[in-house]
XYZ file of C-alpha atoms in Angstrom:
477
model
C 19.420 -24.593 -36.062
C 15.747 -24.046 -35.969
C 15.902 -20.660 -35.505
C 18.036 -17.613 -35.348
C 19.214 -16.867 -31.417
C 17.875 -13.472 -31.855
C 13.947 -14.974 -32.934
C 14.002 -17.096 -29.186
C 11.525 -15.930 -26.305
C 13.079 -16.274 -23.377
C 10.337 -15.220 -21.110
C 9.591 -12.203 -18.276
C 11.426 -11.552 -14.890
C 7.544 -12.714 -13.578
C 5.823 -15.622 -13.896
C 2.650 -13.358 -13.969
C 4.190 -11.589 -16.339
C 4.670 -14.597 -18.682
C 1.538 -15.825 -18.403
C -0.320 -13.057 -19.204
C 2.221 -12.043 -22.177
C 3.216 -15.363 -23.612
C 1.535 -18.190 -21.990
C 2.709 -20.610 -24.198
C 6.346 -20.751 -22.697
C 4.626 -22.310 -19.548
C 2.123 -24.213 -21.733
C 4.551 -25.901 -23.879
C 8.212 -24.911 -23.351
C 8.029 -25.445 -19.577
C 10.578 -28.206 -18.122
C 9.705 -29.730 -14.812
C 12.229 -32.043 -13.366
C 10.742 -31.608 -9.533
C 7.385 -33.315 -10.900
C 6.023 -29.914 -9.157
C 3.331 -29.330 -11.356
C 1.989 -32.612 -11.449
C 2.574 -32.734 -7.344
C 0.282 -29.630 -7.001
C -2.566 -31.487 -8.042
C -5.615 -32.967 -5.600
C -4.694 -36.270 -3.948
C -1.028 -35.490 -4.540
C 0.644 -34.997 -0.736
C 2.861 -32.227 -1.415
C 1.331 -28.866 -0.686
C 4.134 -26.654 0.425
C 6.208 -26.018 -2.874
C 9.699 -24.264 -1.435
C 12.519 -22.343 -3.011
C 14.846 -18.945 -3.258
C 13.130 -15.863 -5.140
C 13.338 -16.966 -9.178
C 13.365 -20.468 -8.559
C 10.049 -20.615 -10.428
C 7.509 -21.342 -7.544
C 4.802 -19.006 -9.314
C 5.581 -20.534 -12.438
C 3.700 -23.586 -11.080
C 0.896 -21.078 -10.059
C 0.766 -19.769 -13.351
C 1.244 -22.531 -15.889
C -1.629 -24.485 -13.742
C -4.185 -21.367 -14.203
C -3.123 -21.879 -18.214
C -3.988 -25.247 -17.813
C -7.455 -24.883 -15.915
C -8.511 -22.795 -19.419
C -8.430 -26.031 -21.493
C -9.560 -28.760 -19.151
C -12.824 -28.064 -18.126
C -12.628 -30.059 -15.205
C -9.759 -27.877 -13.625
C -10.126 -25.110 -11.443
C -7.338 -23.032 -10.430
C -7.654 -20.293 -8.417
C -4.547 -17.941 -6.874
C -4.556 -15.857 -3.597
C -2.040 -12.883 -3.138
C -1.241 -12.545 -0.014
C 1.760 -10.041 -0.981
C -0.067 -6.882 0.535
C -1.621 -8.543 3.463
C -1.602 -6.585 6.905
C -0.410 -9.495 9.403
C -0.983 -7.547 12.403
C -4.581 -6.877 11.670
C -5.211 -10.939 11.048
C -5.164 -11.172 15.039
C -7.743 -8.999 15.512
C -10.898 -10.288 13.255
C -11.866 -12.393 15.812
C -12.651 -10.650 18.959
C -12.508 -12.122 22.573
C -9.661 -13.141 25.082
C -8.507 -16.054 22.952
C -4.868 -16.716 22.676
C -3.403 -14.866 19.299
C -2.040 -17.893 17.836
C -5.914 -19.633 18.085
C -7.201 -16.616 16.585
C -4.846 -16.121 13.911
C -4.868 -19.713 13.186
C -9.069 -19.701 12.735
C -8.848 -16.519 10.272
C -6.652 -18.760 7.838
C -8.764 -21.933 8.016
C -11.512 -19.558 7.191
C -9.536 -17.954 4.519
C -8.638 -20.979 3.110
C -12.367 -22.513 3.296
C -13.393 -19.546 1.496
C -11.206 -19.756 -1.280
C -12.156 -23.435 -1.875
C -16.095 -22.848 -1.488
C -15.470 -20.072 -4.032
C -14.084 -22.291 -6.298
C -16.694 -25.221 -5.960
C -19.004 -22.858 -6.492
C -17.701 -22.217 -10.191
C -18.095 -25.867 -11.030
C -21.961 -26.702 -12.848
C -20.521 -30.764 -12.142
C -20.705 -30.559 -8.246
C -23.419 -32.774 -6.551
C -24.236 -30.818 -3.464
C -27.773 -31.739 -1.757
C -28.243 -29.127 0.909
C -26.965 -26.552 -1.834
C -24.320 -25.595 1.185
C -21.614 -24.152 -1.064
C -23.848 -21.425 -3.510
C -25.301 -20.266 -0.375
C -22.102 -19.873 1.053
C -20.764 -18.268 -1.971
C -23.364 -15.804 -2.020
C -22.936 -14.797 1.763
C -19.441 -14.341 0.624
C -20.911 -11.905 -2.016
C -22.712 -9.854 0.100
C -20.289 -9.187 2.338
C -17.948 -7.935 0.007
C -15.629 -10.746 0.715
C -15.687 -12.765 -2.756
C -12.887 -13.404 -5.318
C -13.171 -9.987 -7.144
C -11.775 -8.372 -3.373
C -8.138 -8.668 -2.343
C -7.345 -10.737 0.259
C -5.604 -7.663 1.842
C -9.176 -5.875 1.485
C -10.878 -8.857 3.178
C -8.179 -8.751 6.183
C -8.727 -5.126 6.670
C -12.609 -5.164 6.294
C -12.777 -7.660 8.564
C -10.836 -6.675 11.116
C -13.151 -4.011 11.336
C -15.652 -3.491 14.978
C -18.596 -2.812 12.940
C -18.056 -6.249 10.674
C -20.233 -8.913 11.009
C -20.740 -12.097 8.938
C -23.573 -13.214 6.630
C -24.179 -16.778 7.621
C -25.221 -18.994 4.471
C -28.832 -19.942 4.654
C -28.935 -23.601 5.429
C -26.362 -23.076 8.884
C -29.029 -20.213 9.852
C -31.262 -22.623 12.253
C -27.574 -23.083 13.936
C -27.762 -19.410 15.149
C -31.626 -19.477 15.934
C -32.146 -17.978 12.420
C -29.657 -15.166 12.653
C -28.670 -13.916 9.494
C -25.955 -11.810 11.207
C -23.106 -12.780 13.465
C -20.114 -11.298 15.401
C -16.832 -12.701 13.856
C -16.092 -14.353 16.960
C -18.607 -17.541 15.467
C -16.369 -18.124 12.686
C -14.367 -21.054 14.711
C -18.211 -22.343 14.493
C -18.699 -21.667 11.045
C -15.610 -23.173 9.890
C -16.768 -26.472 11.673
C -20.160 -26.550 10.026
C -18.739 -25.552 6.493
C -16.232 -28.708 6.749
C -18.693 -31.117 8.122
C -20.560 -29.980 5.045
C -18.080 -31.505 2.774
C -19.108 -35.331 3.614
C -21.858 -34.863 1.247
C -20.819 -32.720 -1.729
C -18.817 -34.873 -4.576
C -17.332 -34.117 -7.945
C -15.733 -35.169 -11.019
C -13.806 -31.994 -10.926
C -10.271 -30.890 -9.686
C -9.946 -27.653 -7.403
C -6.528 -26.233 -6.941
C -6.171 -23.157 -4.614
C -2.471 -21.550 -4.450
C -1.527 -18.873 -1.856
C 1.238 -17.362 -3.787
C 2.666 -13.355 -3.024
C 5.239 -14.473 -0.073
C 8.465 -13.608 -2.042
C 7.115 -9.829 -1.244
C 8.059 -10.663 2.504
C 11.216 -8.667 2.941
C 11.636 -7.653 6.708
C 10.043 -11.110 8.246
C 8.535 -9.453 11.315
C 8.005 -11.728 13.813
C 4.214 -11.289 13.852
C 4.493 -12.097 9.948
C 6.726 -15.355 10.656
C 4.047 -16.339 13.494
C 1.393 -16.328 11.102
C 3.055 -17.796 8.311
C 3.687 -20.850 10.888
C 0.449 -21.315 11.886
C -1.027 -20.933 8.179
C 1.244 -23.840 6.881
C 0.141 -26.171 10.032
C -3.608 -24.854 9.149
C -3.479 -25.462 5.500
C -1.750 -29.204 5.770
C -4.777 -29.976 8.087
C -7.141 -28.500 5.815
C -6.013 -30.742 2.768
C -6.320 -33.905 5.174
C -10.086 -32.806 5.579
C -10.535 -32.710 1.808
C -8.874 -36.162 1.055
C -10.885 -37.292 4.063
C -14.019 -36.710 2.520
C -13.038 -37.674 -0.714
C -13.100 -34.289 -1.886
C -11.242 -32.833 -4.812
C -9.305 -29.990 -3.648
C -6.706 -28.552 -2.060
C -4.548 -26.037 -1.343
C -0.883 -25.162 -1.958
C 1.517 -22.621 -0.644
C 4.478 -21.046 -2.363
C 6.881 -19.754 -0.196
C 10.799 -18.951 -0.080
C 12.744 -21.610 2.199
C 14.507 -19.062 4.220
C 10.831 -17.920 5.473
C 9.837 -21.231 6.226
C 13.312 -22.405 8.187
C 12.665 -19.330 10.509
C 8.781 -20.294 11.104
C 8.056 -22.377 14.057
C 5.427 -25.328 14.475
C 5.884 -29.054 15.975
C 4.971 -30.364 12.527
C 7.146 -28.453 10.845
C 9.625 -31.144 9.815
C 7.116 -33.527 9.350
C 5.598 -31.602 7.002
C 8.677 -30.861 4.861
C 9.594 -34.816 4.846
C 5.669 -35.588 4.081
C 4.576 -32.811 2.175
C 6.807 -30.546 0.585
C 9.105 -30.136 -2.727
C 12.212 -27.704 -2.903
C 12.584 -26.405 -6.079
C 16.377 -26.823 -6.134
C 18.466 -26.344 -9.348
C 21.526 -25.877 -7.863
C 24.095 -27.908 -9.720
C 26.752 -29.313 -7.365
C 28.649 -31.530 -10.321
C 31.568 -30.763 -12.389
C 29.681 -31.939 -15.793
C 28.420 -28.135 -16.004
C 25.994 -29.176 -18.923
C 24.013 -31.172 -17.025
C 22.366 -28.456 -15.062
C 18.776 -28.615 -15.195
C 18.950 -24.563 -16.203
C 20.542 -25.615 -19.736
C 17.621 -28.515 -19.846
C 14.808 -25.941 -19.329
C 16.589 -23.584 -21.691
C 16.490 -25.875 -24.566
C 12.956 -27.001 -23.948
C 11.874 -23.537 -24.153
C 13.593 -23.013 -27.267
C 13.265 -25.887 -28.941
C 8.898 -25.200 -28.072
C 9.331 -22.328 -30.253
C 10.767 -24.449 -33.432
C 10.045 -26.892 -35.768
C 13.631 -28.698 -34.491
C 15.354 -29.657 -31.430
C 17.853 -26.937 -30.435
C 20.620 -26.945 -28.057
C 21.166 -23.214 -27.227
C 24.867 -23.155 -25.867
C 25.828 -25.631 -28.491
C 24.095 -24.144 -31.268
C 24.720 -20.273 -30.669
C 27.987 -19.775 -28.136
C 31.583 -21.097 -28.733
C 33.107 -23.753 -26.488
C 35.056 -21.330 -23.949
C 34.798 -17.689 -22.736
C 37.481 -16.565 -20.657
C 39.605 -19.768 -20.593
C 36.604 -21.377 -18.912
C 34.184 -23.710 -19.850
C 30.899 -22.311 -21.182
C 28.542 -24.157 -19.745
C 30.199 -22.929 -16.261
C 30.788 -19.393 -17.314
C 27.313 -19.191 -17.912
C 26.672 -20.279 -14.544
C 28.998 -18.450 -12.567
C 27.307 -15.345 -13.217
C 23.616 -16.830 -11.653
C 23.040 -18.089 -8.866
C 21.574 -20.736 -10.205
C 18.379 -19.959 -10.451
C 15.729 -20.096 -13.556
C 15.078 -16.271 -13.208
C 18.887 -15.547 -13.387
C 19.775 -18.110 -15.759
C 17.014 -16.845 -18.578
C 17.364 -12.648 -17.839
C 21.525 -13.354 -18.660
C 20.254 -15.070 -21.575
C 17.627 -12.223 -22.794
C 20.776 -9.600 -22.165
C 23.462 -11.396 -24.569
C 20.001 -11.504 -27.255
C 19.776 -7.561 -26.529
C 22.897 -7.307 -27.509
C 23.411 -9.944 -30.161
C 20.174 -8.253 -31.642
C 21.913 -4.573 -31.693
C 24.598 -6.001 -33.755
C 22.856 -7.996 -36.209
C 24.901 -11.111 -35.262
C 23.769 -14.260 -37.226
C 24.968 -17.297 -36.450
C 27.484 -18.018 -33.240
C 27.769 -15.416 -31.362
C 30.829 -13.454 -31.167
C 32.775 -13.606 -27.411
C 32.632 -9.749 -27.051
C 28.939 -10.058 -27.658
C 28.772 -12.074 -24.843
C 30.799 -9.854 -22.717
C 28.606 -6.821 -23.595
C 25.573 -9.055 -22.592
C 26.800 -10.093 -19.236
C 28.105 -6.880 -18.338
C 24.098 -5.754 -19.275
C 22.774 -8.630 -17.177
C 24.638 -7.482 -14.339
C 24.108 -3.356 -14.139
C 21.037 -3.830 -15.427
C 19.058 -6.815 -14.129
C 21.414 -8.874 -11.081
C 22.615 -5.630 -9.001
C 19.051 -4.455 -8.814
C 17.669 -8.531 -7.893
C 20.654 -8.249 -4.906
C 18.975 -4.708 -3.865
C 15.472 -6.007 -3.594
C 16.833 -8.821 -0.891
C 18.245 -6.501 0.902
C 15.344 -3.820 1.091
C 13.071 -3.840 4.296
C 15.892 -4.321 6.416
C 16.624 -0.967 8.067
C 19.712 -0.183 5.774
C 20.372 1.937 2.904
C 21.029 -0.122 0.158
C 22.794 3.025 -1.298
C 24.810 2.381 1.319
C 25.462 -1.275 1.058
C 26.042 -0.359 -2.500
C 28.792 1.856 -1.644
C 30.730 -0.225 0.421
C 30.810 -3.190 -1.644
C 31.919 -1.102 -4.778
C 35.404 0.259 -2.422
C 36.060 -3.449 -2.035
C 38.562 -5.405 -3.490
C 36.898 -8.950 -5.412
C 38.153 -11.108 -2.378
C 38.111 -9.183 0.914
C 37.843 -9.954 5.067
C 35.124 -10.019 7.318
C 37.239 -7.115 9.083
C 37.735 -5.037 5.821
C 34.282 -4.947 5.291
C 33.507 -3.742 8.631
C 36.242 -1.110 8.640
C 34.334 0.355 5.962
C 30.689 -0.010 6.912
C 31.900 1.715 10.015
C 33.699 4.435 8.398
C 30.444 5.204 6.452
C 28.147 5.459 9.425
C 26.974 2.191 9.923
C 26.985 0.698 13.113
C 29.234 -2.653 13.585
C 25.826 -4.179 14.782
C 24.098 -3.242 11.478
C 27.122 -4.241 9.589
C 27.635 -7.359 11.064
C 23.578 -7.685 10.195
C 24.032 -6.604 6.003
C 27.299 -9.488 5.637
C 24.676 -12.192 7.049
C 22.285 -11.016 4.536
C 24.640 -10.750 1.322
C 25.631 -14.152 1.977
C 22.289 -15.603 2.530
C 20.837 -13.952 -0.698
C 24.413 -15.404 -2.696
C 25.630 -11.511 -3.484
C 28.966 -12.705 -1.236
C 30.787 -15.886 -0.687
C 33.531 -17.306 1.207
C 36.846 -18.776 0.454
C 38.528 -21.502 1.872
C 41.798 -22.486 3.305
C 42.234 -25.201 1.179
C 44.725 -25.407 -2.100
C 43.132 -24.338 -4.153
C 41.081 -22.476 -2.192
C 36.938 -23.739 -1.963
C 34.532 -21.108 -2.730
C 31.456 -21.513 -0.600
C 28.369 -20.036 -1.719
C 25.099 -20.358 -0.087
C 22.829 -21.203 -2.738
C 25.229 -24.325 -3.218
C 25.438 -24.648 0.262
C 21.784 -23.763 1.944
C 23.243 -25.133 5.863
C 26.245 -23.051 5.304
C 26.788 -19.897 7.658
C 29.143 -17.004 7.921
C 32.021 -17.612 10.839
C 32.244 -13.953 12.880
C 36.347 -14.471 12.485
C 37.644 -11.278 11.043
C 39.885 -12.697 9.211
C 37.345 -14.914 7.643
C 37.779 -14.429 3.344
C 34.828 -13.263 1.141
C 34.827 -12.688 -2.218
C 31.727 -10.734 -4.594
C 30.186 -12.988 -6.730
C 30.774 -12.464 -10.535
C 27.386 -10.905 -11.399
C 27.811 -8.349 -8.670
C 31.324 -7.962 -9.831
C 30.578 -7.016 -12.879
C 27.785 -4.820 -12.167
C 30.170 -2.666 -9.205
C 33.372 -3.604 -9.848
């Protein structure tokens, strides 16, 4: 062993988090098997980077920006667009248009702005007309730069009083106008890509719109938008590679937002130019997971020796089970699961003074941490924004049994107030976010999950078997 179990860093609950605490567990003790990090490169056709909450789509954000500080040709820039007022995105551009044109020009223009921005950083970019500094400088003084929030931005200019700063050279376009209504940016977005054909660099420009995972309720306004940004951005990138130019931008987003979003091109884009970040392991070789891979990369990053966590630190069974799937059967098989169970059993390893394997009731101590501490909370945060008390849902999943029925639950949703609509509404949602699961007919019985099983759905039958999965379990039961 390289080092003692209690001496490894198993990272933050945020990717943000990580970075800005210890950046070298993205730097060096990262383990990619998507290729996502090289995919979200310039020139690379993947833009749309999918996956669950925790499945480490910032991560790729993140451990780029960390990246961008040593190669000087790199520039990485991230948008939030967690606090972003959807509704108000309609209504920048004023006129009779149809919402979906409007709403669609806003994020072009968004998205032009955040590259121009970060051209405008690079001393290496051969740019004749000097189009992009004097774009970055109208950007400047209208308060709309890098330094302002994109929600800011939205809200300012959504504003009747707004009006944008066009960038010197484009001013004989308006008759020398230095000021315009809102409704030209359609025309400024035109002139600001047709500007591209001439500017050139050595550089790389990489421009993520990260934040979505904050999307609880998904509005329909907010899906509507989301649709057309995806179709806006892919077009975008196809005007960069077009002109040869270095940049592009990528999206992060949570697949259940983007199978609800609309758009003509949406399965074209996710054959063409997407990449689910799926670690799901379907075998029966539980070691092979890519969770145990990434855990022994980051550990071993932090030691002078290869080190094989599980084999190195746990025994070979807990519970009569295998280790490798105990461990798993209390995530959901996700990186930010897998790595908080692991930081909980080092809590508690590190209370006891353990060296050495760890003991089995250390273990159990650690799980039953993870779970009342870290997974029952992760469950409540899916479920927020949906109408429902999650003091409630709470409640009724702690009077049930392990393995219940469609109809049991509903009995008691209904005897605590909630309507059979609504409860019909919070099962659909504990399955999709992998809190519940169903069991099969079969001998023995199948346990269906839907992080295993993303097309899976819940059958309305009443008599339809469910059963808490272990982390809740533990947490509730």
């Amino acid at each position: 062993m390289g080092i003692a179990f209690s001496e490894i860093k198993f990272g933050f609950a945020s990717a943000e988090e990580e970075a800005n605490q210890e950046p070298s567990l993205l730097k060096t003790g990262a383990f990619d098997p998507f290729d996502a990090f090289k995919a979200a490169r310039p020139r690379e056709a993947v833009f749309l980077f999918l996956g669950p909450k925790g499945a480490g789509k910032s991560a790729v954000a993140q451990k780029s920006l960390i990246e961008a500080a040593d190669e000087s040709e790199l520039f990485v820039s991230i948008v939030d667009l967690a606090e972003v007022p959807y509704s108000l995105i309609n209504k920048i551009i004023p006129g009779d248009e149809e919402p979906e044109s409007k709403i669609s020009q806003v994020w072009e223009w968004i998205g032009l702005n955040a590259v121009v921005q970060s051209l405008g950083q690079d001393h290496g970019l051969v740019d004749p007309k000097g189009v992009i500094q004097d774009a970055v400088q109208s950007l400047k003084e209208m308060q709309l730069d890098n330094s302002v929030p994109l929600s800011s931005v939205i809200r300012r200019a959504s504003k009747k009083k707004f009006q944008l700063t066009i960038p010197k050279v484009m001013k004989v376009e308006w008759g020398g106008k230095e000021k315009v209504s809102p409704s030209e940016i359609p025309n400024l977005n035109e002139l600001m890509k047709n500007s591209f054909e001439g500017i050139s660099t050595k550089s790389k420009h990489i421009v993520f719109f990260d934040g979505l995972d904050h999307i609880i309720n998904k509005r329909q306004d907010q899906i509507s938008a989301l649709s057309l940004l995806v179709e806006k951005m892919a077009k975008l990138n196809r005007t960069f590679s077009s002109n040869s130019l270095p940049a592009k931008i990528n999206i992060l987003m949570r697949d259940d937002l983007f199978v609800k979003i609309g758009g003509a091109n949406k399965n074209k884009i996710r054959q063409d130019n997407s990449k689910f970040l799926d670690w799901t392991y379907r075998g029966e070789e539980y070691d092979k997971s890519y969770l145990f891979s990434l855990l022994n990369a980051r550990a071993s990053s932090q030691s002078n020796l290869p080190i094989d966590v599980v084999e190195d630190y746990f025994p070979n069974q807990m519970s009569g089970s295998d280790i490798y799937k105990y461990i798993l059967d209390y995530t959901r098989h996700r990186p930010r699961d897998f790595l908080r169970l692991m930081h909980f059993i080092q809590i508690v390893s590190i209370e006891k003074g353990e060296k050495g394997e760890l003991a089995r009731s250390t273990i159990n101590q650690g799980v039953e941490k993870y779970s009342k501490e870290y997974f029952v909370n992760e469950i409540l945060d899916e479920l927020d924004g949906n109408g429902i008390s999650t003091e409630i849902i709470l409640r009724i999943l702690g009077s049930m049994e392990s393995r219940f029925t469609v109809e049991s639950f509903m009995n008691e949703a209904v005897e605590r107030g909630v309507s059979a609509d609504d409860a019909s509404v919070i099962l659909d949602i504990l399955f999709d976010v992998g809190a519940i699961g169903m069991i099969g007919s079969t001998h023995p019985p199948k346990f269906t999950f839907k992080f295993r099983n993303p097309h899976a759905t819940l059958p309305r039958d009443v008599s339809t078997k469910l059963l808490l999965h272990r982390g809740l379990l533990k947490a509730i039961g």
